[in-house]
Tab-separated table of C-alpha atoms and ligand atoms in Angstrom:
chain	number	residue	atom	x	y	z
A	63	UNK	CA	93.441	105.126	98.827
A	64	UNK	CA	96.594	105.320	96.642
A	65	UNK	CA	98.609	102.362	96.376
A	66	UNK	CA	102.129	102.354	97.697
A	67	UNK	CA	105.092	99.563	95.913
A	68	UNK	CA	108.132	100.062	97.665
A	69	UNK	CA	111.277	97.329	96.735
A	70	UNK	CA	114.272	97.746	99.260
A	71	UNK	CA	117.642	96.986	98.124
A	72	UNK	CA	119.094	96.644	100.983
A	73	UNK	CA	122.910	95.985	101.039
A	74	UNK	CA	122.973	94.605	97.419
A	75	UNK	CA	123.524	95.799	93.707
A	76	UNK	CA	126.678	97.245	92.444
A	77	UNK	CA	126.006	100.420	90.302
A	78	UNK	CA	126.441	98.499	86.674
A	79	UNK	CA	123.392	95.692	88.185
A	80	UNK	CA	121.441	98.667	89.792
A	81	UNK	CA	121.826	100.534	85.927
A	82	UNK	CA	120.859	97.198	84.288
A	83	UNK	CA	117.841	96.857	86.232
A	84	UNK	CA	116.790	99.996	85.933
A	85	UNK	CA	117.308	99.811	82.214
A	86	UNK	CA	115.000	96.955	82.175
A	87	UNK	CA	111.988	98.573	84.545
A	88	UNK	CA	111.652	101.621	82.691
A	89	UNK	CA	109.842	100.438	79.239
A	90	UNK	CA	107.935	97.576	81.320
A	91	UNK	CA	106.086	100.162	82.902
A	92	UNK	CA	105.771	101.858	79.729
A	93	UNK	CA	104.219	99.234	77.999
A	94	UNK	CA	101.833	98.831	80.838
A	95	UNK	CA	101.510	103.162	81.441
A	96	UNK	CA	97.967	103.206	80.020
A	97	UNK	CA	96.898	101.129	83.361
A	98	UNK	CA	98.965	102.865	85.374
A	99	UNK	CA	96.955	106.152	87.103
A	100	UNK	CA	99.568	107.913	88.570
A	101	UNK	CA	97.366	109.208	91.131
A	102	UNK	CA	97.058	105.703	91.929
A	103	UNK	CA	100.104	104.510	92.139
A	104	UNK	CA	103.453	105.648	93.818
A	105	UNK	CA	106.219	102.932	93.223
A	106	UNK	CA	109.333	103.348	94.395
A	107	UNK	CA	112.833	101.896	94.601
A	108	UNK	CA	115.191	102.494	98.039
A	109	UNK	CA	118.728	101.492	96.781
A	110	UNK	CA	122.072	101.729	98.735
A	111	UNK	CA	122.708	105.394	99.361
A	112	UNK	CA	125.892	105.426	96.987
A	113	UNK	CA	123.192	104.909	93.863
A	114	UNK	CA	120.441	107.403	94.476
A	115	UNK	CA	122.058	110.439	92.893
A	116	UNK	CA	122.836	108.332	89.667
A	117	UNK	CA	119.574	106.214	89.571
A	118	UNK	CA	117.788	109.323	90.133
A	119	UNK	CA	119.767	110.657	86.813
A	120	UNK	CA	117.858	107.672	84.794
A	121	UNK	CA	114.425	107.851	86.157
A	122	UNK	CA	114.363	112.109	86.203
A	123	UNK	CA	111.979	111.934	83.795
A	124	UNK	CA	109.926	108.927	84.785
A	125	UNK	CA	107.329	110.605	86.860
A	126	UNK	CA	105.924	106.763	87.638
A	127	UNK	CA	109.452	105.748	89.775
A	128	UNK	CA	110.509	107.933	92.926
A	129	UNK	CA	113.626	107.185	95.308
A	130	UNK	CA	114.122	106.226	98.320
A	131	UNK	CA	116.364	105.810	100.862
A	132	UNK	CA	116.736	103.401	103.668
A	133	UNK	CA	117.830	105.593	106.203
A	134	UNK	CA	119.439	108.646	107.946
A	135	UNK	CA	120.606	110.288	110.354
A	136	UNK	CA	119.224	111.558	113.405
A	137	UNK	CA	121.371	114.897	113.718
A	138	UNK	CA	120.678	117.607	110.785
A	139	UNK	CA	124.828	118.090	110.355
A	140	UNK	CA	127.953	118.042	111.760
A	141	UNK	CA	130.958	115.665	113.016
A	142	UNK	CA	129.445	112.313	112.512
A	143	UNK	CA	131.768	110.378	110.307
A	144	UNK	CA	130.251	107.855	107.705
A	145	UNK	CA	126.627	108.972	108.126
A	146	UNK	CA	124.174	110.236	105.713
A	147	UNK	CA	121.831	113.645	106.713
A	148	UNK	CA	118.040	114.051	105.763
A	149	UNK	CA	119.073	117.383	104.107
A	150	UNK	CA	121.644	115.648	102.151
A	151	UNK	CA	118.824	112.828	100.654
A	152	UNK	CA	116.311	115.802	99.886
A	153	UNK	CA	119.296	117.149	98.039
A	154	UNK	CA	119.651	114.286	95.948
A	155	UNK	CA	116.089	113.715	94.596
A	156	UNK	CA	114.747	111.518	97.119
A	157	UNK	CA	111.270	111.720	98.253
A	158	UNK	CA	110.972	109.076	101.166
A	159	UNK	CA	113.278	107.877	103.593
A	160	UNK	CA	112.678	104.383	105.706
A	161	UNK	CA	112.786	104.564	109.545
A	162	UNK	CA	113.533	101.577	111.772
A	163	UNK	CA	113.667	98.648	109.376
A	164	UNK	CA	113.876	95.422	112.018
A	165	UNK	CA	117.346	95.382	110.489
A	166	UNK	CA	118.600	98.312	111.636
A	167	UNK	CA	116.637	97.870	114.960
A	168	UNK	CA	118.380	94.500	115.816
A	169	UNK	CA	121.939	95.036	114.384
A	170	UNK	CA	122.401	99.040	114.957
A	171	UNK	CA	120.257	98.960	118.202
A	172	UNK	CA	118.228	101.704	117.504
A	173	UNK	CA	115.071	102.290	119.360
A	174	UNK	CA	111.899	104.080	119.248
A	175	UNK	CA	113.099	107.727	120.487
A	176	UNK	CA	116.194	107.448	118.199
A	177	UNK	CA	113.744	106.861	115.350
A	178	UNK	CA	111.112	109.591	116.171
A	179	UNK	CA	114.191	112.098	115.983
A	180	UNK	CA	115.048	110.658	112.846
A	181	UNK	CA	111.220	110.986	111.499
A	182	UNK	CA	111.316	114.313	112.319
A	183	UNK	CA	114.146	115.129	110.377
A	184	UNK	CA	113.350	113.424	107.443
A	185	UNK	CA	109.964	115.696	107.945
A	186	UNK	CA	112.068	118.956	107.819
A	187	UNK	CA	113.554	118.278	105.125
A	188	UNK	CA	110.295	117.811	102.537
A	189	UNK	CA	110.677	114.315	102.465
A	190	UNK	CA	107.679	110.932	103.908
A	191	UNK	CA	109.028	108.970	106.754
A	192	UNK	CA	108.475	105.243	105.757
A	193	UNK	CA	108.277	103.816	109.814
A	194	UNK	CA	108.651	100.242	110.004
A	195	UNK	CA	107.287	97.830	113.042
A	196	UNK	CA	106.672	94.231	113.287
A	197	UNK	CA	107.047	91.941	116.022
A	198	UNK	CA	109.996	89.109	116.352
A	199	UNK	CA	109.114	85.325	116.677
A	200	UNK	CA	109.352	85.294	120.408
A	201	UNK	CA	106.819	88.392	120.958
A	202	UNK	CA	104.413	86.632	118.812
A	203	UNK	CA	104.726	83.702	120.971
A	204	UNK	CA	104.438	85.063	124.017
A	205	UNK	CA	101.461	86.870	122.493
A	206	UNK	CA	103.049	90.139	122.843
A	207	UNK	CA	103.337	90.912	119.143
A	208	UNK	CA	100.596	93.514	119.563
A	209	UNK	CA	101.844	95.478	122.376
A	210	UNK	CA	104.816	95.246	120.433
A	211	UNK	CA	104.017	97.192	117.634
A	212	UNK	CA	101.806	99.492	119.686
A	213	UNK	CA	104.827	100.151	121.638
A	214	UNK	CA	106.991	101.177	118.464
A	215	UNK	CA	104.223	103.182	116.825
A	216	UNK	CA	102.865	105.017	119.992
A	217	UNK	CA	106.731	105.884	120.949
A	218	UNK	CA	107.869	106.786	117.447
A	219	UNK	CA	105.201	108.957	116.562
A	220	UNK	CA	104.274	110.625	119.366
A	221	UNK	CA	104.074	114.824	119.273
A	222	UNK	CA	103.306	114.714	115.324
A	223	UNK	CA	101.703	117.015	113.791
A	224	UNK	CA	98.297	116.778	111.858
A	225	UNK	CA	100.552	117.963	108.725
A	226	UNK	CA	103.093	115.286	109.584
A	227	UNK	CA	100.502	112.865	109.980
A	228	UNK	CA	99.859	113.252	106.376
A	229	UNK	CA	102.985	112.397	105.007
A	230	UNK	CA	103.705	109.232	106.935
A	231	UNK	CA	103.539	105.919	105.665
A	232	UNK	CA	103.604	102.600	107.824
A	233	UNK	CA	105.370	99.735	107.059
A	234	UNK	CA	104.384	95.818	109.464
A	235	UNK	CA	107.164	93.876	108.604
A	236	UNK	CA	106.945	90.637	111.037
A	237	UNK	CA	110.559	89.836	111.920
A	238	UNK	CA	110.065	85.966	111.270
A	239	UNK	CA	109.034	86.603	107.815
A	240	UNK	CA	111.857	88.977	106.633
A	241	UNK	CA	113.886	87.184	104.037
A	242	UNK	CA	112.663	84.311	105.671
A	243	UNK	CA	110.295	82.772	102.769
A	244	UNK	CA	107.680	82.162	105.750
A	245	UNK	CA	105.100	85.263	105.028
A	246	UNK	CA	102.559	86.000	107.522
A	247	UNK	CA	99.046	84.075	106.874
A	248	UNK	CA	96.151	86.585	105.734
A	249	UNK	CA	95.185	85.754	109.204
A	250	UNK	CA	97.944	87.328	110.614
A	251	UNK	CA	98.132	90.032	107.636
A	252	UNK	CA	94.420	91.155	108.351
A	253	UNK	CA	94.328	91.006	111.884
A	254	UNK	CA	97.949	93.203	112.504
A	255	UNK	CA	96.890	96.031	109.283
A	256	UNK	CA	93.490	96.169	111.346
A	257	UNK	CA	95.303	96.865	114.642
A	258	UNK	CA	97.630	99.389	113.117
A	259	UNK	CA	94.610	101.290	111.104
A	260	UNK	CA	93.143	101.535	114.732
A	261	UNK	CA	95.480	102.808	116.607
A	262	UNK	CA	95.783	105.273	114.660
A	263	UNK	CA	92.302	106.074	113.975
A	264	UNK	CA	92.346	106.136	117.657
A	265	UNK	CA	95.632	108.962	117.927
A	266	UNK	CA	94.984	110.763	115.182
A	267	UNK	CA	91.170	110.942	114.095
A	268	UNK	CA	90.338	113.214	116.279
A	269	UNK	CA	93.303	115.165	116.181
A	270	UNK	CA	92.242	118.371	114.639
A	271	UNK	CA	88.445	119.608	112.840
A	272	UNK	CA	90.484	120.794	110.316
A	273	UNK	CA	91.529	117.604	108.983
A	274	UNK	CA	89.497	114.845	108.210
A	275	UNK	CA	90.126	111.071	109.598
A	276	UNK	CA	93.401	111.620	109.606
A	277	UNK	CA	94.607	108.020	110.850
A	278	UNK	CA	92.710	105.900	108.443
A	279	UNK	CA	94.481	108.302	105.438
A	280	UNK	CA	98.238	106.868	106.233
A	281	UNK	CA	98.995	103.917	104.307
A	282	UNK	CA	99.830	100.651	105.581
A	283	UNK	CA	102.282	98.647	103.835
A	284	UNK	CA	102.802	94.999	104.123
A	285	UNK	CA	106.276	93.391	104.152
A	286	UNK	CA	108.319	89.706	104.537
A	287	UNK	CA	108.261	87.135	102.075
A	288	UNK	CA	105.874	89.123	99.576
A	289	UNK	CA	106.850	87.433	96.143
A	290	UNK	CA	105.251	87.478	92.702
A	291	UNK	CA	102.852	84.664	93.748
A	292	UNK	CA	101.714	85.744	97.238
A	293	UNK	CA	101.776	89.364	96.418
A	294	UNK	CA	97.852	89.381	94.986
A	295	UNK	CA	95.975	87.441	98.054
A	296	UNK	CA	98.076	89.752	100.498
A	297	UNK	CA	97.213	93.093	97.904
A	298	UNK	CA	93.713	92.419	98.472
A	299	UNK	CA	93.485	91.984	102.178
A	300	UNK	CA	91.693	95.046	104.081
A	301	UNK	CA	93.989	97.958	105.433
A	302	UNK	CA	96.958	96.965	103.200
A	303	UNK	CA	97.892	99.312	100.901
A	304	UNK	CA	101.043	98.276	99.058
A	305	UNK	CA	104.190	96.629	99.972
A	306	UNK	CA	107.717	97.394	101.331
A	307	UNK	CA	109.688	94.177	99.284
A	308	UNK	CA	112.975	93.306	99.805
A	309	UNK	CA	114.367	89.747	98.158
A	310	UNK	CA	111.513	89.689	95.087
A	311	UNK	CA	112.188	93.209	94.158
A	312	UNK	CA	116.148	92.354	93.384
A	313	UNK	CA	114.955	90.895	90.227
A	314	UNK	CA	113.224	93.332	87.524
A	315	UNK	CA	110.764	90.560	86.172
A	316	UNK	CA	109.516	89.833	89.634
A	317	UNK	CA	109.244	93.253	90.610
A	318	UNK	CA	107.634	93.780	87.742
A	319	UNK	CA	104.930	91.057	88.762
A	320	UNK	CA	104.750	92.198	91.850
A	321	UNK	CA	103.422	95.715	90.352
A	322	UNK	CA	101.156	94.190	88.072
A	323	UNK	CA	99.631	91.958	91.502
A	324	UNK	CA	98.958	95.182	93.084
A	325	UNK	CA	97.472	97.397	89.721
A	326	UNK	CA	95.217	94.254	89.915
A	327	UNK	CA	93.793	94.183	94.060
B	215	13P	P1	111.999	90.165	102.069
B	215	13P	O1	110.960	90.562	101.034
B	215	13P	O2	113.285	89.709	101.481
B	215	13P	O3	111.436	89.215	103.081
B	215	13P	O4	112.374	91.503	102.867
B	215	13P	C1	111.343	92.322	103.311
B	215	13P	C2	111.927	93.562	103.810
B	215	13P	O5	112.658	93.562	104.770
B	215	13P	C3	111.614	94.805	103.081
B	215	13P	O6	112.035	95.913	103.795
């Protein structure tokens, strides 16, 4: 399966730092272009929405970098002051949106149904939905972290579409390892990526003859904590195909390490 690198911004990066570190990424992956299938590989950056029209403007021509963003809005238009459509990010160059990072879930309080609305929006308007899930500390000890998850994948995606299907890409992002520097053991990684890759093998194998194995062709992204040095052991577990990275992808060199870690699983 392709391999997915996605580094989240998040709230940081003026436009001059965003420009610089752009400047810096694009003849890195040059140099290393001859490795680089880009059937293989879709890497992408999700800056703050107030830089994807101009970083889009430096990497036009890059067909190796595409943008995201890291959210939108549930409505297509109209009177919602300070918010950001799905029409409006297609319009802009971006190809992938993310849905329900925990961030967003804990400090914006949005919740599974809120987030399917927003999926399907970010569907109509040409674009992947990037759905995040993870469980917080507590679930995990209560051993509720995977009825957790199943809970916010089952309630987020139910009613798509085989065609939707394909274009969605899964994100488990344990809360207690976001920005934490405590990443999830392989343990952990293996065990969650195989519960996700079941469930939905189990909703969406059998969904239609006309497509094949529809659930185990979604990639599953691993995020929290990924750096430079645990990015390879966690690259190469089963079911994880790529990374959603927040803190290590703020600097170009480790991003760039990152990118070689996963060229190399
Ligand atoms: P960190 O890599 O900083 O832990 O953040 C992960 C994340 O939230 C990516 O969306």
């Amino acid at each position: 399966m392709k391999k997915y690198l996605i580094g989240n911004w998040k709230m940081n990066k003026t436009l001059q730092e965003a420009t610089e570190f752009i400047k810096y990424l694009l003849p890195q992956l040059e140099a290393i272009k001859k490795d680089i299938d880009n059937s293989s590989l879709n890497l992408m950056l999700a800056p703050s929405f107030v830089h994807l029209f101009p970083i889009n403007e430096l990497i036009y021509n890059d067909s190796f970098i595409q943008l995201a963003a890291q959210n939108c809005h549930h409505e297509t238009q109209g009177a919602f002051t300070g918010e950001v459509s799905a029409t409006m990010l297609a319009s802009v160059g971006v190809d992938c949106v993310i849905i329900g990072h925990s961030e967003r879930r804990i400090y914006q309080k949005e919740t599974n149904d809120l987030l399917l609305s927003k999926i399907k929006k970010v569907l109509a308007a040409g674009m992947r939905p990037l759905l995040c899930c993870g469980e917080s500390m507590e679930q995990r000890n209560a051993g509720e972290h995977k009825a957790a998850v199943h809970q916010q994948l089952k309630e987020s995606l139910i009613d798509l579409t085989p065609l939707e299907i394909q274009k969605l890409l899964i994100a488990y992002e344990p809360v207690w390892a976001i920005g934490t520097g405590q990443v999830a053991s392989l343990e952990v990684v293996v065990e969650m990526h195989d519960f996700i890759r079941n469930i939905l093998s189990d909703q969406y194998d059998i969904l239609s003859d006309q497509y094949d194995r529809l659930g185990e062709q979604v990639p599953i992204l691993y995020g929290g904590s990924c750096n430079p040095k645990n990015a390879g052991a966690i690259f190469g577990c089963p079911n994880v195909n790529g990374g959603l990275i927040g803190s290590a992808a703020l600097q170009a060199d480790h991003f760039m390490e990152i990118i070689t870690a996963l060229l190399k699983a």
